[in-house]
């Protein structure tokens, strides 16, 4: 009907759009929700999704992207496990004229034309919101160092090394702390990766407890799963998580709402994994030749334990 050009088939359904999607793995409750969101949205949008799980390895993602290029998919989307190392493979996608959409985590490439759009969350802002909540909470509750010292000591369970989710939350939190009138109250005692998993979160928290014992006042876990693992370690050490040790985490999954209701953790900064719909909309627009925003952040909030019970029924992930 006079649409002209060979691309009309992609825009209005003569042929199904094929999307190659490289997910990083299944390390957390958040990730599971993110994967489900993408799969459901693809189905609803009538997009044929080629889903590939990289098992936490960048090289597997690069392989998957190369195979999507070889198959000649219409569009590629992927979650960069780490920020760097994508230039070459994205250049290959560009040469093959396949548009690339970045999902969830950010990446750093020399040439921004290597991708058409980024859909995700602002992890620096999340880190800042986390510190703001903590400073307020410490004031309101008049938190005192357990060892009778001068400062509230923080241990940090970081996410995957080199990922935006870890780098951004670290930067946001640390910068907000450095700029705060309350900065002298806090001291970061130790910071180590727990790889965004429950298991690793538990192990690293055990070792923090062994090394620092009653010096630890606050745990900042860069995702809820690590916080839930750490809760086990803290209980096993005979302490009360959420009371002896204040716990702040990120994501806002149902599991952490449950823990907050039980008084075991104190606050979660939301990170919204429901990015599938926006991804499919964006892909359709791109393939129809419409202009799209280069960066779109999805909405997110902050949920302290006091609101956990009232909020849980409305949580979607
Ligand atoms: O916080 C964590 C997940 O990239 C925002 O990755 C995401 C993070 C999320 O495994 O739970």
Short mmCIF file of C-alpha atoms and ligand atoms in Angstrom, two decimals:
data_model
loop_
_atom_site.label_atom_id
_atom_site.label_comp_id
_atom_site.label_asym_id
_atom_site.label_seq_id
_atom_site.Cartn_x
_atom_site.Cartn_y
_atom_site.Cartn_z
CA UNK A 1 0.00 0.00 0.00
CA UNK A 2 2.62 2.42 -1.07
CA UNK A 3 4.76 2.29 2.03
CA UNK A 4 7.76 1.88 -0.22
CA UNK A 5 11.12 0.39 0.66
CA UNK A 6 11.89 -3.07 1.90
CA UNK A 7 11.49 -2.21 5.56
CA UNK A 8 7.73 -1.88 5.64
CA UNK A 9 7.40 -5.58 6.43
CA UNK A 10 9.04 -4.97 9.77
CA UNK A 11 6.86 -2.04 10.62
CA UNK A 12 3.44 -3.37 9.90
CA UNK A 13 3.43 -7.00 10.40
CA UNK A 14 3.85 -8.67 7.00
CA UNK A 15 6.63 -10.52 8.66
CA UNK A 16 7.21 -10.90 12.38
CA UNK A 17 10.00 -8.82 13.86
CA UNK A 18 12.81 -10.96 15.19
CA UNK A 19 14.71 -9.67 18.20
CA UNK A 20 17.92 -11.25 19.47
CA UNK A 21 18.13 -10.65 23.21
CA UNK A 22 21.21 -11.42 25.30
CA UNK A 23 20.43 -11.60 29.02
CA UNK A 24 23.32 -11.85 31.49
CA UNK A 25 21.97 -14.75 33.53
CA UNK A 26 19.67 -15.45 36.46
CA UNK A 27 21.66 -14.17 39.44
CA UNK A 28 18.82 -12.49 41.32
CA UNK A 29 15.08 -12.16 41.85
CA UNK A 30 15.37 -8.86 40.02
CA UNK A 31 16.94 -10.53 37.00
CA UNK A 32 14.20 -13.14 36.85
CA UNK A 33 11.60 -10.36 36.83
CA UNK A 34 13.52 -8.55 34.11
CA UNK A 35 13.67 -11.68 31.93
CA UNK A 36 9.97 -12.39 32.42
CA UNK A 37 9.11 -8.82 31.56
CA UNK A 38 11.05 -9.03 28.28
CA UNK A 39 9.57 -12.42 27.35
CA UNK A 40 5.99 -11.40 28.13
CA UNK A 41 6.29 -8.08 26.36
CA UNK A 42 7.71 -9.76 23.24
CA UNK A 43 4.77 -12.15 23.16
CA UNK A 44 2.27 -9.35 23.64
CA UNK A 45 3.92 -7.29 20.92
CA UNK A 46 4.02 -10.22 18.49
CA UNK A 47 7.81 -10.09 18.36
CA UNK A 48 9.76 -13.28 17.85
CA UNK A 49 12.32 -13.28 20.68
CA UNK A 50 15.58 -15.17 20.35
CA UNK A 51 16.58 -15.36 24.01
CA UNK A 52 20.12 -16.16 25.04
CA UNK A 53 21.42 -16.55 28.61
CA UNK A 54 25.11 -15.61 29.02
CA UNK A 55 25.65 -17.30 32.40
CA UNK A 56 27.40 -14.18 33.73
CA UNK A 57 30.08 -14.14 31.02
CA UNK A 58 30.75 -11.23 28.71
CA UNK A 59 32.33 -13.56 26.14
CA UNK A 60 29.05 -15.49 25.94
CA UNK A 61 27.20 -12.25 25.30
CA UNK A 62 29.61 -11.33 22.53
CA UNK A 63 29.13 -14.79 21.00
CA UNK A 64 25.35 -14.44 21.22
CA UNK A 65 25.42 -11.03 19.55
CA UNK A 66 27.62 -12.42 16.76
CA UNK A 67 25.21 -15.27 16.23
CA UNK A 68 22.26 -12.84 16.11
CA UNK A 69 24.15 -10.92 13.42
CA UNK A 70 24.83 -14.13 11.49
CA UNK A 71 21.12 -15.08 11.68
CA UNK A 72 20.18 -11.65 10.42
CA UNK A 73 17.74 -10.72 13.19
CA UNK A 74 15.90 -7.41 12.76
CA UNK A 75 17.05 -5.90 16.03
CA UNK A 76 19.43 -6.80 18.84
CA UNK A 77 18.89 -5.96 22.50
CA UNK A 78 21.19 -6.83 25.37
CA UNK A 79 22.04 -6.15 29.01
CA UNK A 80 25.74 -5.27 29.19
CA UNK A 81 27.12 -7.30 32.08
CA UNK A 82 29.99 -4.82 32.43
CA UNK A 83 30.42 -1.32 31.02
CA UNK A 84 33.40 -1.76 28.73
CA UNK A 85 34.55 -4.07 25.94
CA UNK A 86 31.64 -3.74 23.50
CA UNK A 87 33.05 -1.54 20.72
CA UNK A 88 34.13 -4.29 18.33
CA UNK A 89 31.01 -6.42 18.40
CA UNK A 90 28.71 -3.39 18.19
CA UNK A 91 30.68 -2.16 15.20
CA UNK A 92 29.94 -5.54 13.58
CA UNK A 93 26.21 -5.10 14.27
CA UNK A 94 26.32 -1.60 12.82
CA UNK A 95 28.10 -2.81 9.70
CA UNK A 96 25.35 -5.42 9.32
CA UNK A 97 22.80 -2.58 9.69
CA UNK A 98 21.15 -4.19 12.71
CA UNK A 99 20.01 -1.64 15.30
CA UNK A 100 21.07 -2.32 18.88
CA UNK A 101 19.11 -1.38 22.00
CA UNK A 102 20.81 -1.40 25.41
CA UNK A 103 18.71 -2.66 28.32
CA UNK A 104 19.09 -2.22 32.10
CA UNK A 105 22.83 -1.61 32.58
CA UNK A 106 24.81 1.11 30.89
CA UNK A 107 27.88 0.77 28.72
CA UNK A 108 30.77 2.92 27.57
CA UNK A 109 31.60 2.92 23.87
CA UNK A 110 33.71 5.38 21.92
CA UNK A 111 30.99 5.98 19.36
CA UNK A 112 27.44 6.49 20.63
CA UNK A 113 26.01 5.72 17.22
CA UNK A 114 26.81 2.06 17.92
CA UNK A 115 23.45 1.79 19.66
CA UNK A 116 20.11 3.41 18.94
CA UNK A 117 18.70 3.65 22.45
CA UNK A 118 19.27 2.80 26.09
CA UNK A 119 16.44 1.72 28.37
CA UNK A 120 17.17 1.34 32.04
CA UNK A 121 17.45 2.90 35.43
CA UNK A 122 19.71 5.57 36.88
CA UNK A 123 21.94 3.67 39.29
CA UNK A 124 23.85 6.75 40.42
CA UNK A 125 20.59 8.32 41.54
CA UNK A 126 19.72 5.07 43.30
CA UNK A 127 23.00 5.22 45.25
CA UNK A 128 22.31 8.83 46.25
CA UNK A 129 18.80 8.01 47.40
CA UNK A 130 20.22 5.16 49.45
CA UNK A 131 22.61 7.43 51.33
CA UNK A 132 19.92 10.08 51.85
CA UNK A 133 17.64 7.51 53.44
CA UNK A 134 20.47 6.22 55.63
CA UNK A 135 21.51 9.67 56.89
CA UNK A 136 17.92 10.49 57.77
CA UNK A 137 17.36 7.15 59.46
CA UNK A 138 20.57 7.41 61.50
CA UNK A 139 19.44 10.83 62.75
CA UNK A 140 15.87 9.85 63.52
CA UNK A 141 16.83 6.64 65.29
CA UNK A 142 19.90 8.24 66.85
CA UNK A 143 21.97 5.24 65.81
CA UNK A 144 25.03 4.73 67.97
CA UNK A 145 28.18 2.80 67.08
CA UNK A 146 27.95 -0.67 68.65
CA UNK A 147 31.58 -0.64 69.70
CA UNK A 148 31.23 2.67 71.55
CA UNK A 149 33.41 4.41 68.96
CA UNK A 150 32.92 7.73 67.20
CA UNK A 151 31.58 6.65 63.83
CA UNK A 152 28.91 4.38 62.42
CA UNK A 153 30.77 1.73 60.49
CA UNK A 154 29.43 0.56 57.16
CA UNK A 155 30.22 -2.63 55.27
CA UNK A 156 29.28 -2.79 51.61
CA UNK A 157 28.33 -5.83 49.53
CA UNK A 158 29.00 -4.69 46.00
CA UNK A 159 27.47 -6.12 42.86
CA UNK A 160 29.22 -7.61 39.83
CA UNK A 161 32.64 -6.01 39.37
CA UNK A 162 32.66 -3.56 36.47
CA UNK A 163 28.84 -3.43 36.11
CA UNK A 164 26.95 -0.15 36.06
CA UNK A 165 24.73 -1.46 38.81
CA UNK A 166 27.74 -1.72 41.13
CA UNK A 167 29.71 1.29 39.85
CA UNK A 168 26.71 3.60 39.79
CA UNK A 169 25.37 2.68 43.22
CA UNK A 170 28.86 2.98 44.71
CA UNK A 171 29.43 6.37 43.13
CA UNK A 172 25.99 7.74 44.00
CA UNK A 173 26.26 6.59 47.60
CA UNK A 174 29.85 7.76 48.13
CA UNK A 175 29.36 11.12 46.46
CA UNK A 176 26.21 11.81 48.46
CA UNK A 177 28.07 10.87 51.63
CA UNK A 178 31.05 13.10 50.78
CA UNK A 179 28.71 16.04 50.16
CA UNK A 180 26.64 15.48 53.30
CA UNK A 181 26.87 17.55 56.50
CA UNK A 182 26.62 14.16 58.24
CA UNK A 183 29.62 12.67 56.51
CA UNK A 184 31.78 12.58 59.65
CA UNK A 185 29.25 10.25 61.28
CA UNK A 186 29.94 7.44 58.85
CA UNK A 187 32.92 5.34 57.95
CA UNK A 188 33.11 2.71 55.21
CA UNK A 189 34.93 -0.13 56.90
CA UNK A 190 35.01 -2.63 54.06
CA UNK A 191 33.58 -3.09 50.60
CA UNK A 192 33.64 -6.32 48.63
CA UNK A 193 31.73 -7.93 45.79
CA UNK A 194 28.99 -10.41 46.54
CA UNK A 195 28.29 -10.80 42.82
CA UNK A 196 24.61 -9.92 43.24
CA UNK A 197 23.80 -13.41 44.56
CA UNK A 198 22.29 -14.58 47.82
CA UNK A 199 24.96 -17.24 48.27
CA UNK A 200 27.90 -14.87 47.81
CA UNK A 201 26.20 -12.21 49.91
CA UNK A 202 25.97 -14.68 52.76
CA UNK A 203 29.60 -15.82 52.39
CA UNK A 204 31.07 -12.34 52.24
CA UNK A 205 28.94 -11.16 55.17
CA UNK A 206 30.22 -14.14 57.19
CA UNK A 207 33.76 -13.04 56.50
CA UNK A 208 32.96 -9.40 57.33
CA UNK A 209 31.52 -10.55 60.65
CA UNK A 210 34.61 -12.62 61.36
CA UNK A 211 36.98 -9.76 60.57
CA UNK A 212 35.07 -6.85 62.09
CA UNK A 213 32.57 -8.27 64.59
CA UNK A 214 30.92 -5.60 66.71
CA UNK A 215 32.43 -2.82 64.65
CA UNK A 216 29.76 -3.34 61.99
CA UNK A 217 26.74 -1.04 62.40
CA UNK A 218 25.37 -0.82 58.88
CA UNK A 219 25.22 -3.06 55.84
CA UNK A 220 24.72 -1.58 52.41
CA UNK A 221 23.94 -4.41 49.99
CA UNK A 222 23.87 -3.35 46.36
CA UNK A 223 20.95 -5.68 45.74
CA UNK A 224 18.21 -7.31 47.79
CA UNK A 225 19.40 -10.86 47.17
CA UNK A 226 22.78 -10.18 48.78
CA UNK A 227 21.00 -8.52 51.70
CA UNK A 228 18.86 -11.65 52.14
CA UNK A 229 21.97 -13.83 52.10
CA UNK A 230 23.62 -11.52 54.63
CA UNK A 231 20.58 -11.75 56.91
CA UNK A 232 21.31 -15.49 57.23
CA UNK A 233 24.94 -14.80 58.11
CA UNK A 234 24.00 -12.15 60.67
CA UNK A 235 21.46 -14.43 62.35
CA UNK A 236 23.95 -17.29 62.38
CA UNK A 237 26.36 -14.96 64.22
CA UNK A 238 23.71 -14.47 66.92
CA UNK A 239 22.82 -10.91 65.92
CA UNK A 240 19.55 -9.29 64.91
CA UNK A 241 19.57 -8.10 61.31
CA UNK A 242 17.66 -4.83 60.95
CA UNK A 243 18.33 -3.99 64.62
CA UNK A 244 21.95 -4.69 65.60
CA UNK A 245 22.92 -4.07 62.01
CA UNK A 246 20.90 -1.61 59.93
CA UNK A 247 20.41 -2.92 56.40
CA UNK A 248 19.88 -0.89 53.23
CA UNK A 249 19.54 -2.64 49.89
CA UNK A 250 18.50 -2.01 46.30
CA UNK A 251 15.93 -3.45 43.84
CA UNK A 252 12.63 -3.72 45.73
CA UNK A 253 11.83 -7.40 45.07
CA UNK A 254 9.04 -9.14 46.97
CA UNK A 255 11.53 -11.12 49.06
CA UNK A 256 12.94 -7.97 50.62
CA UNK A 257 9.46 -6.61 51.37
CA UNK A 258 8.82 -9.81 53.29
CA UNK A 259 12.12 -9.37 55.18
CA UNK A 260 11.25 -5.74 55.98
CA UNK A 261 7.84 -6.79 57.31
CA UNK A 262 9.68 -9.23 59.60
CA UNK A 263 11.92 -6.37 60.73
CA UNK A 264 15.06 -7.95 59.30
CA UNK A 265 16.07 -5.26 56.84
CA UNK A 266 15.36 -1.55 56.90
CA UNK A 267 15.02 -0.03 53.45
CA UNK A 268 15.15 -0.85 49.77
CA UNK A 269 15.77 1.62 46.97
CA UNK A 270 13.68 0.50 44.04
CA UNK A 271 15.16 -0.42 40.71
CA UNK A 272 12.44 -1.21 38.23
CA UNK A 273 13.07 -4.39 36.17
CA UNK A 274 9.85 -4.11 34.17
CA UNK A 275 11.48 -2.80 31.03
CA UNK A 276 10.08 -5.23 28.45
CA UNK A 277 7.17 -3.15 27.21
CA UNK A 278 9.30 -0.09 26.64
CA UNK A 279 11.89 -2.24 24.89
CA UNK A 280 9.35 -3.68 22.43
CA UNK A 281 7.79 -0.27 21.77
CA UNK A 282 11.21 1.19 21.14
CA UNK A 283 12.20 -1.66 18.82
CA UNK A 284 9.04 -1.21 16.75
CA UNK A 285 9.59 2.52 16.45
CA UNK A 286 13.21 2.09 15.45
CA UNK A 287 12.30 -0.45 12.78
CA UNK A 288 9.54 1.81 11.52
CA UNK A 289 12.11 4.55 11.09
CA UNK A 290 10.67 6.72 13.86
CA UNK A 291 12.85 8.80 16.14
CA UNK A 292 13.37 7.48 19.66
CA UNK A 293 14.96 8.95 22.78
CA UNK A 294 18.58 7.93 23.18
CA UNK A 295 18.16 7.32 26.91
CA UNK A 296 14.96 6.44 28.77
CA UNK A 297 14.97 5.83 32.50
CA UNK A 298 12.05 3.96 34.07
CA UNK A 299 10.42 5.29 37.26
CA UNK A 300 11.44 4.14 40.74
CA UNK A 301 10.91 4.88 44.43
CA UNK A 302 12.36 4.32 47.92
CA UNK A 303 10.63 1.96 50.37
CA UNK A 304 11.52 1.98 54.07
CA UNK A 305 10.36 -0.91 56.30
CA UNK A 306 7.46 1.15 57.73
CA UNK A 307 5.61 1.01 54.42
CA UNK A 308 6.52 -2.59 53.53
CA UNK A 309 3.33 -4.25 54.72
CA UNK A 310 1.04 -1.77 53.04
CA UNK A 311 3.05 -1.85 49.83
CA UNK A 312 3.71 -5.57 49.34
CA UNK A 313 0.30 -6.46 47.84
CA UNK A 314 0.80 -3.96 45.03
CA UNK A 315 4.34 -5.05 44.15
CA UNK A 316 4.57 -6.52 40.68
CA UNK A 317 7.94 -8.31 41.05
O1 LIG B 1 20.15 -4.65 40.96
C1 LIG B 1 20.62 -6.91 40.55
C2 LIG B 1 20.79 -7.61 39.27
O2 LIG B 1 21.48 -4.56 36.71
C3 LIG B 1 19.99 -3.32 38.03
O3 LIG B 1 21.41 -6.67 38.43
C4 LIG B 1 20.52 -4.64 37.69
C5 LIG B 1 21.06 -5.41 38.86
C6 LIG B 1 20.11 -5.63 40.01
O4 LIG B 1 21.30 -8.81 39.34
O5 LIG B 1 19.76 -7.57 41.42
#
